[in-house]
Short mmCIF file of C-alpha atoms and ligand atoms in Angstrom, two decimals:
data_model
loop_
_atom_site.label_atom_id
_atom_site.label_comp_id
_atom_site.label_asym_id
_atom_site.label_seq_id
_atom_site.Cartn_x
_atom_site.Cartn_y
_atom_site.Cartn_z
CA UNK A 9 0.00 0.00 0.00
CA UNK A 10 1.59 3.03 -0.80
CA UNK A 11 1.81 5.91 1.98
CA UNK A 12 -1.35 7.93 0.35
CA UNK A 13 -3.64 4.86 0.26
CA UNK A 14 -2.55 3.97 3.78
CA UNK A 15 -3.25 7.96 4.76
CA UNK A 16 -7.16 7.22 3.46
CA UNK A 17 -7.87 4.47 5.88
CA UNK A 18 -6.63 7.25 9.07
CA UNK A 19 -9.67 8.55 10.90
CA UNK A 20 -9.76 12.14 12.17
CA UNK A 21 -10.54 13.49 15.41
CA UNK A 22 -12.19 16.69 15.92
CA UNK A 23 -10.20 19.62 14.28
CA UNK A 24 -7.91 21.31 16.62
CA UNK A 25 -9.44 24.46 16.56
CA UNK A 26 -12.39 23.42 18.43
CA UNK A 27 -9.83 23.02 21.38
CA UNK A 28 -9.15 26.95 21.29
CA UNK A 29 -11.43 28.84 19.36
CA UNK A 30 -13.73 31.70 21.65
CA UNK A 31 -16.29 31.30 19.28
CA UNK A 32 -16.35 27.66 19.02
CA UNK A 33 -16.96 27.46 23.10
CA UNK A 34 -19.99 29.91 22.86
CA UNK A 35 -21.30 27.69 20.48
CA UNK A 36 -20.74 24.87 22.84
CA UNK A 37 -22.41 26.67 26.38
CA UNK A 38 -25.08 27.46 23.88
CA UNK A 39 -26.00 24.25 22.02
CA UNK A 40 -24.33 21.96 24.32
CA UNK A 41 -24.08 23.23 28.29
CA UNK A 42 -27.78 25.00 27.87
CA UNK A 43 -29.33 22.03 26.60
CA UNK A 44 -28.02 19.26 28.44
CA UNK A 45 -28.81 17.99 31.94
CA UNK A 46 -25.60 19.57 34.24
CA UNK A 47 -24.62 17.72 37.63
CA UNK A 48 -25.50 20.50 39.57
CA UNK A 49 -24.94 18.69 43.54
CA UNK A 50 -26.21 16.20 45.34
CA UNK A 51 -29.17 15.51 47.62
CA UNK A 52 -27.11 15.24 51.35
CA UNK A 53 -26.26 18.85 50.60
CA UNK A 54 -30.05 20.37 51.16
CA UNK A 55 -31.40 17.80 53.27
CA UNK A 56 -33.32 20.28 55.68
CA UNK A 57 -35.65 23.15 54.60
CA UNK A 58 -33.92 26.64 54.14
CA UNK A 59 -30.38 24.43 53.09
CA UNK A 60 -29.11 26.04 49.75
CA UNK A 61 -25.90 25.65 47.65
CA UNK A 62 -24.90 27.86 44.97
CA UNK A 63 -23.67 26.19 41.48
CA UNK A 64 -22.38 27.74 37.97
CA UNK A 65 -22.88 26.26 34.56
CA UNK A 66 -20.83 28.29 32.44
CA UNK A 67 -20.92 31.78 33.73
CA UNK A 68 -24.78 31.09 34.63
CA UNK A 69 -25.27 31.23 38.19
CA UNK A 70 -27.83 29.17 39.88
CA UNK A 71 -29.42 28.30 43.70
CA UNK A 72 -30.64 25.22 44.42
CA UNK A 73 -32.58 25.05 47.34
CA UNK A 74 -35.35 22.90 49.69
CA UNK A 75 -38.24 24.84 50.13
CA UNK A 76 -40.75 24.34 53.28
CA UNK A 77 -42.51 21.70 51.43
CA UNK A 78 -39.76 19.71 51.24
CA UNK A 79 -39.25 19.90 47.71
CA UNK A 80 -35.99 21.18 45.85
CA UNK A 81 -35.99 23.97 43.63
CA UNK A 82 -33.31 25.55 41.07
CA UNK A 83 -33.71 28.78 39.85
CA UNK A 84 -30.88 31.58 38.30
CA UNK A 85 -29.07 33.31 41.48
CA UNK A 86 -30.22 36.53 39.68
CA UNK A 87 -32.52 39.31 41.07
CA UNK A 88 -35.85 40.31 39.22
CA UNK A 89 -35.46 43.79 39.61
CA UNK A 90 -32.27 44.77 38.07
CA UNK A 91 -30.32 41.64 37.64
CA UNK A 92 -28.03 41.59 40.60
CA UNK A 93 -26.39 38.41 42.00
CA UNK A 94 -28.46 37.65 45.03
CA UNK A 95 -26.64 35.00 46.87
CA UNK A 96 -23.48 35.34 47.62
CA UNK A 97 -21.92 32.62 49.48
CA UNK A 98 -21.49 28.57 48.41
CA UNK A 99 -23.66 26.77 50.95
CA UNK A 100 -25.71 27.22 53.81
CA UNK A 101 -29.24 27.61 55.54
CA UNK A 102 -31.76 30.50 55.12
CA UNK A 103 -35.37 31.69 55.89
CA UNK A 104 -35.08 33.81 53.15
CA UNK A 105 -32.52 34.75 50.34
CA UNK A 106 -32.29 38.60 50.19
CA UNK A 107 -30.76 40.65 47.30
CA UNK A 108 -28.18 43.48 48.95
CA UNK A 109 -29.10 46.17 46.07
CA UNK A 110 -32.39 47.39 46.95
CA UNK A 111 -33.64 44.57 49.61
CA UNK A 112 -35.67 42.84 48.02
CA UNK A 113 -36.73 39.30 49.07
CA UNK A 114 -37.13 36.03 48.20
CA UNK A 115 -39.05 32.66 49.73
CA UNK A 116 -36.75 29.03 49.45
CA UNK A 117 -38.77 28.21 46.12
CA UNK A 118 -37.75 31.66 44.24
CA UNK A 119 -40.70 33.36 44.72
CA UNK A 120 -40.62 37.19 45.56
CA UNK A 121 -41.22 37.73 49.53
CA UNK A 122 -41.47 41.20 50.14
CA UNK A 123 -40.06 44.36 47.34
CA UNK A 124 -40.05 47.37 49.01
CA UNK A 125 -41.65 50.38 47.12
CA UNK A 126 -43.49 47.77 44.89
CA UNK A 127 -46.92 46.18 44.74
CA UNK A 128 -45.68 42.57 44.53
CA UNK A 129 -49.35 41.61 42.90
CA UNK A 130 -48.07 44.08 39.32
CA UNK A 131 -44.80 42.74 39.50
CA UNK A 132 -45.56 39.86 36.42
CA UNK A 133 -42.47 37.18 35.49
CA UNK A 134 -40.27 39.75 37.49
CA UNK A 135 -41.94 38.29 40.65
CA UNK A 136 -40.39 35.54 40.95
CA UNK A 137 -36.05 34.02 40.39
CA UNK A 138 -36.14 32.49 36.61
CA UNK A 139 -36.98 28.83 37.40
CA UNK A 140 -34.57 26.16 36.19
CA UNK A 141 -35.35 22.17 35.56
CA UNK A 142 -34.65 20.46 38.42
CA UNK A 143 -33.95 16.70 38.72
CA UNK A 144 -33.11 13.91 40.96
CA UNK A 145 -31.86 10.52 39.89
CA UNK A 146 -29.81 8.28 42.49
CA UNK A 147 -29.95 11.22 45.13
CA UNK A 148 -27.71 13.40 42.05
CA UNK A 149 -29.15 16.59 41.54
CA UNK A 150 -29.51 17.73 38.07
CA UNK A 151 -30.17 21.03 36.30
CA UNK A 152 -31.02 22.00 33.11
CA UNK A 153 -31.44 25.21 31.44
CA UNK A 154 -33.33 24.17 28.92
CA UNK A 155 -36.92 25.44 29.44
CA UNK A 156 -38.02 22.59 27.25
CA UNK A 157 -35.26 19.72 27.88
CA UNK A 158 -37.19 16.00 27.62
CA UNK A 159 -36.91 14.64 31.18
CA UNK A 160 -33.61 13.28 32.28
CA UNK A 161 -34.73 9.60 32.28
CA UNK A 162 -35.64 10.34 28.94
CA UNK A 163 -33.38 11.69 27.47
CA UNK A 164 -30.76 9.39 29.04
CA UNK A 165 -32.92 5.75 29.25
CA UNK A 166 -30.21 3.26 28.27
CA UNK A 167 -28.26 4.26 31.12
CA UNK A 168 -31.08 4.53 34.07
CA UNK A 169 -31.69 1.03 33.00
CA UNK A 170 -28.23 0.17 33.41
CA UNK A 171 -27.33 2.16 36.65
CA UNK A 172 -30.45 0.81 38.37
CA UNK A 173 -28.81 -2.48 39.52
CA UNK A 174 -26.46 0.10 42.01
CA UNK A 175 -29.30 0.37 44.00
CA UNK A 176 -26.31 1.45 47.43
CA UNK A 177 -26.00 4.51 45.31
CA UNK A 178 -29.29 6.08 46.80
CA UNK A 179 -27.36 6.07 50.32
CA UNK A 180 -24.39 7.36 49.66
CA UNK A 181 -23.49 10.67 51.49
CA UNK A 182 -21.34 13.28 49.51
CA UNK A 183 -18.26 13.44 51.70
CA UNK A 184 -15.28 15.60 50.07
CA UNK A 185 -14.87 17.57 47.27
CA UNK A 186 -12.02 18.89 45.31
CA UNK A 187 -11.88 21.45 42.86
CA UNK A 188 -8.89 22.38 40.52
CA UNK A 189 -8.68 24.67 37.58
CA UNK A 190 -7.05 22.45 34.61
CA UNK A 191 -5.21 24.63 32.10
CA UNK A 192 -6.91 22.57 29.06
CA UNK A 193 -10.00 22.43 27.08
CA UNK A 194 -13.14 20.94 28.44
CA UNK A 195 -13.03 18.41 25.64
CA UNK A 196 -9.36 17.64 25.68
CA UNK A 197 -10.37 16.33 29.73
CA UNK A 198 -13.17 14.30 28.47
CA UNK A 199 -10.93 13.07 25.34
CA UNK A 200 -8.30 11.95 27.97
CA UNK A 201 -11.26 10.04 30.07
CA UNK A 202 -12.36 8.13 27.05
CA UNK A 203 -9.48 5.91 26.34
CA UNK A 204 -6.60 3.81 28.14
CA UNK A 205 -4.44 3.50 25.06
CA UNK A 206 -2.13 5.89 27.53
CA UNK A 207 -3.04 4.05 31.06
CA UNK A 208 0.48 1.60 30.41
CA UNK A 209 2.69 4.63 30.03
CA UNK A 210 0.88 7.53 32.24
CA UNK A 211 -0.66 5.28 35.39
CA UNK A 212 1.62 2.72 36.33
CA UNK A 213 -0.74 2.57 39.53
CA UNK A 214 -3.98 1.56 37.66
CA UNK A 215 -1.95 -0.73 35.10
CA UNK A 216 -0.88 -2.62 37.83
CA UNK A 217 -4.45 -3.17 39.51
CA UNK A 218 -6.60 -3.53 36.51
CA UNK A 219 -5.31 -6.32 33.38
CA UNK A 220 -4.77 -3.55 30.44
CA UNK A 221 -4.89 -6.87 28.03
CA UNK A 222 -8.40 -7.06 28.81
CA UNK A 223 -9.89 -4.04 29.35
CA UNK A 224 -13.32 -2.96 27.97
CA UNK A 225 -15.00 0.65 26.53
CA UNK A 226 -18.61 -0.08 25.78
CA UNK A 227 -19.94 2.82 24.09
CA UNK A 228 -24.07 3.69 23.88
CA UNK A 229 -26.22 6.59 22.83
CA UNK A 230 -24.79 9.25 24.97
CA UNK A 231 -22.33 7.43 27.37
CA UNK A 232 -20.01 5.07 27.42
CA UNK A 233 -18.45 2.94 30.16
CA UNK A 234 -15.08 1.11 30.98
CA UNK A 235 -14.19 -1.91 33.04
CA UNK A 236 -11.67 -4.36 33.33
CA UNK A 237 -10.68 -7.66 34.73
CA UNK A 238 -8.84 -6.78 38.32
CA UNK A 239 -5.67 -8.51 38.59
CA UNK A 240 -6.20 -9.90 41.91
CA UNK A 241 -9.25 -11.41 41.75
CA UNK A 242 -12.98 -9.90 43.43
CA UNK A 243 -13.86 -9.18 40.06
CA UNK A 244 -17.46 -9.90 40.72
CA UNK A 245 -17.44 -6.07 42.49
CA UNK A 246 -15.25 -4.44 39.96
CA UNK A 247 -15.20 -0.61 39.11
CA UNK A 248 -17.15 0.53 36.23
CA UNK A 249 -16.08 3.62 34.71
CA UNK A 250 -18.90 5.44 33.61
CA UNK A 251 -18.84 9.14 31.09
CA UNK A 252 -21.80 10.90 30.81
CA UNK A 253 -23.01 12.88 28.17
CA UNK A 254 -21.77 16.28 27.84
CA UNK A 255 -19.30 16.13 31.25
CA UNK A 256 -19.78 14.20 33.42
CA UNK A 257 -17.53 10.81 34.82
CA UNK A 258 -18.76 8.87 37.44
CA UNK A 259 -16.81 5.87 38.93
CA UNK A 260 -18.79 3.32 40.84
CA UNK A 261 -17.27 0.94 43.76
CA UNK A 262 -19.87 -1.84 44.10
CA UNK A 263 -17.32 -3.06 46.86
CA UNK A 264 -18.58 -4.45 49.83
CA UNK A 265 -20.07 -1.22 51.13
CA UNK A 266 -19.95 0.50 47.57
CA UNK A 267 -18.78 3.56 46.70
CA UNK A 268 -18.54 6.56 43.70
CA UNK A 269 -16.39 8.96 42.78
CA UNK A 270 -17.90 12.11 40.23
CA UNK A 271 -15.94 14.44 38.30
CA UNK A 272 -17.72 17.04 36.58
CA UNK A 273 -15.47 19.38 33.64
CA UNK A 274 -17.07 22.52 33.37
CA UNK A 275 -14.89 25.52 30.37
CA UNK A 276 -13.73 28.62 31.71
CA UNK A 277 -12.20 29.27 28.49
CA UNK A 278 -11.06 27.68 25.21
CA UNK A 279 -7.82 26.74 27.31
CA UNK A 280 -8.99 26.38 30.67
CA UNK A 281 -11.62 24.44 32.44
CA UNK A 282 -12.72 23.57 36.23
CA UNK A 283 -12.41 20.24 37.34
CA UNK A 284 -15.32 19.54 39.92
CA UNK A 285 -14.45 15.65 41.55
CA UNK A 286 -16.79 14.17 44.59
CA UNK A 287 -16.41 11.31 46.54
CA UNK A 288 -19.26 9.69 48.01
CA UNK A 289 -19.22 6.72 51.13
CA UNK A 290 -22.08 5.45 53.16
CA UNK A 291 -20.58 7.70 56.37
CA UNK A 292 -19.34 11.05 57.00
CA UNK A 293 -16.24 9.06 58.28
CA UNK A 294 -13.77 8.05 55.94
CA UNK A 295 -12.31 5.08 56.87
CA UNK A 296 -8.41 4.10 55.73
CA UNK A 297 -9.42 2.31 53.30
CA UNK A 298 -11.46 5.15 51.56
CA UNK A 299 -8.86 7.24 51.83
CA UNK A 300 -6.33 4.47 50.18
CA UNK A 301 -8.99 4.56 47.08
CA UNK A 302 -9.27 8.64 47.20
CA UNK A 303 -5.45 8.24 47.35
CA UNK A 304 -5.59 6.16 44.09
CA UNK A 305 -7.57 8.35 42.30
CA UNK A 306 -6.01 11.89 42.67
CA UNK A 307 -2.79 10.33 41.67
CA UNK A 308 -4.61 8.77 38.27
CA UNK A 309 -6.57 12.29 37.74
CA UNK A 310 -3.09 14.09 38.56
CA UNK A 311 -1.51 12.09 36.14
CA UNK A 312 -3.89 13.05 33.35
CA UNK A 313 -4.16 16.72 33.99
CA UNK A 314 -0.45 16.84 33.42
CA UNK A 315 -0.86 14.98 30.49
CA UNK A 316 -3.67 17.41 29.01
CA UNK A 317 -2.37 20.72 30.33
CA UNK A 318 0.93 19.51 27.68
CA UNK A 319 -1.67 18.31 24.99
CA UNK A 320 -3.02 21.55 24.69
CA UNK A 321 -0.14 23.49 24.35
CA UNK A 322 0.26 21.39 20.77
CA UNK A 323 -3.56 22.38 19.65
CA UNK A 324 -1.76 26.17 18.52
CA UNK A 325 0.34 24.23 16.40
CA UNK A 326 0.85 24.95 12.73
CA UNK A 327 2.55 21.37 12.19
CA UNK A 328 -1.12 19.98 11.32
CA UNK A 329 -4.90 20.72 11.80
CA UNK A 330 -6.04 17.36 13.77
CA UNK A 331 -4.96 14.07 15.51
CA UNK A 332 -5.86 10.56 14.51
CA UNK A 333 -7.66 7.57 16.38
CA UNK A 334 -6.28 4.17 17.13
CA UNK A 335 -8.68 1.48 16.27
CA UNK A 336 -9.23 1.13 20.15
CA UNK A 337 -10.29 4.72 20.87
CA UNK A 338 -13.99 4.20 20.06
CA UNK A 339 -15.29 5.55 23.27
CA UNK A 340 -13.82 8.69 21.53
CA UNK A 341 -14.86 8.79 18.68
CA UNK A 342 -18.54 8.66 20.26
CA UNK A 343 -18.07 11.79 22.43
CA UNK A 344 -16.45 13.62 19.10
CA UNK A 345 -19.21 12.58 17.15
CA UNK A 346 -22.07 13.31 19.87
CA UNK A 347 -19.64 17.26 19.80
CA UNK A 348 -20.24 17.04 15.90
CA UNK A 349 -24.29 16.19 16.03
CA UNK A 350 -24.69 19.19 19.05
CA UNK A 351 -22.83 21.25 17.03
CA UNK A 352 -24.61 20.50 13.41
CA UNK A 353 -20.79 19.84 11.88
CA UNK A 354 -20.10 17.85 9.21
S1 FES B 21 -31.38 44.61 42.01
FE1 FES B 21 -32.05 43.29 43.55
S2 FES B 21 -33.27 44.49 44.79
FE2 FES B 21 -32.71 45.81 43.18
FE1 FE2 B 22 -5.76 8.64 32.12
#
């Protein structure tokens, strides 16, 4: 075969300048972050009435919060009058949420409470914090900002069917998070998650627990997920490796008391994204063990980040426009093409 006909059987990822192109992002937070259901929490955060956490999906800022009926609510962290950011802080526990321009108030659901110098009863759609699709699957709380986004188990039925069999996942507590700001595309993180072509050389750690010669990436509709034979034996509980359409990774333990790990990517810029990872037990208490696995996994994670902050250095390249798959990255090539469909590209 000469080298041309061998160059025609190559496959193309996703053009490079989708990696650092402004315009390409907005795009993305419009057709992609907008549209999509977001891990926004989880449930053991606003277990009482009045408990709150702030979240932001790409510049949009959002409280979710448990109103006095018990039920949870999401709405944009933005006042009604003029457009101020009402709340300020992360977390916490509140009669009422108050904006600190002109006082104005607000009840756990969103609803206007009191606006002084106004008749609330003339106030119309500026009565009320701009409601936001709320939903809970596995005690995860979702968001979506899409007024009319199908319902998550919907839009994502393949893989409700396929998580329900973790049915220890409803009582896990959220116990630590860890942020960190990855200098790196959001898609370039994601890219890294959906193959182990690099797991020999980068993670000599997770070669050495999982067998590399026989490890799996089943891809479906909008997620994909990764296992592998464990090298010493228990495989009956192994990890599963799960990626989520748009962002989302979520490692489940089945274990003997069964744990998860999420990590949620969410762009900053072209070149730089926040990293979001949780780790959920049964207890507020980590035992050693735990923190052996949490251990584990930050090395793994820091191992990639290092990886993709030097990958993305080489996306400003003039050398050439885009990389290439190896037969083996299919989980890949599902995420690019799922990019491709959002973003009506050829
Ligand atoms: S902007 Fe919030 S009360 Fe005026
Ligand atoms: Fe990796």
């Amino acid at each position: 075969m000469t080298v041309r006909e061998n160059e025609k059987v190559l496959e193309y990822t996703l053009p490079y300048k989708h990696y650092v192109d402004p315009q390409i992002l907005d795009k993305e937070k419009k057709n992609i972050f907008f549209k999509n259901w977001i891990l926004a929490g989880h449930a053991s955060q606003v277990e009482k009435e009045g408990d709150f956490f702030t979240f932001e999906v790409v510049g949009e800022s959002l409280i979710v919060s448990r109103d006095k009926n018990n039920k949870l609510n999401a709405f944009y962290n933005i006042c009604p009058h003029r457009g101020t950011k009402v709340e300020r802080s992360e977390q916490g526990n509140k009669k009422v949420f108050m904006c600190s321009y002109h006082g104005w108030t607000f009840q756990l659901d969103g609803k206007l409470n009191r606006a002084p110098n106004f008749d609330n009863g003339n106030l119309g759609e500026h009565s009320c914090m701009t409601h936001v699709k709320l939903e809970v699957y596995k005690s995860l709380i979702f968001v979506n900002l899409d007024k009319n986004a199908r319902p998550l188990s919907d839009s994502y039925e393949e893989l409700v069917n396929d998580l329900d069999k973790y049915t220890f996942l409803d009582s896990l507590k959220k116990v630590r998070v860890t942020q960190r700001m990855v200098n790196a595309n959001w898609k370039a993180i994601v890219d890294n998650y959906l193959e182990c072509d690099h797991c020999k050389i980068a993670h000599p750690a997770f070669s050495r627990t999982f067998d590399m010669n026989n490890y799996n990436i089943d891809t479906h509709k909008n997620y994909s997920c990764q296992y592998s034979q464990l090298k010493k034996g228990g495989n009956e509980n192994q990890a599963h490796f799960y990626w989520i359409w748009p962002n989302l990774m979520v490692s489940i333990y089945p274990g003997e008391e069964g744990n998860m790990t999420t990590s949620t990517i969410l762009p900053i810029s072209p070149d730089q994204s926040l990293a979001i990872y949780s780790y959920y037990f049964r207890t507020d208490e980590i035992t050693e063990e735990q923190e052996e696995l949490i251990k584990f996994v930050d090395q793994v994670r820091e191992e990639d980040f290092e990886l993709v902050e030097l990958l993305q250095t080489g996306f400003n390249t003039q050398a050439f426009k885009q990389g290439i798959y190896s037969p083996t990255e299919h989980g890949l090539r599902n995420f690019h093409q799922r990019i491709k469909e959002a973003m009506i590209i050829e």
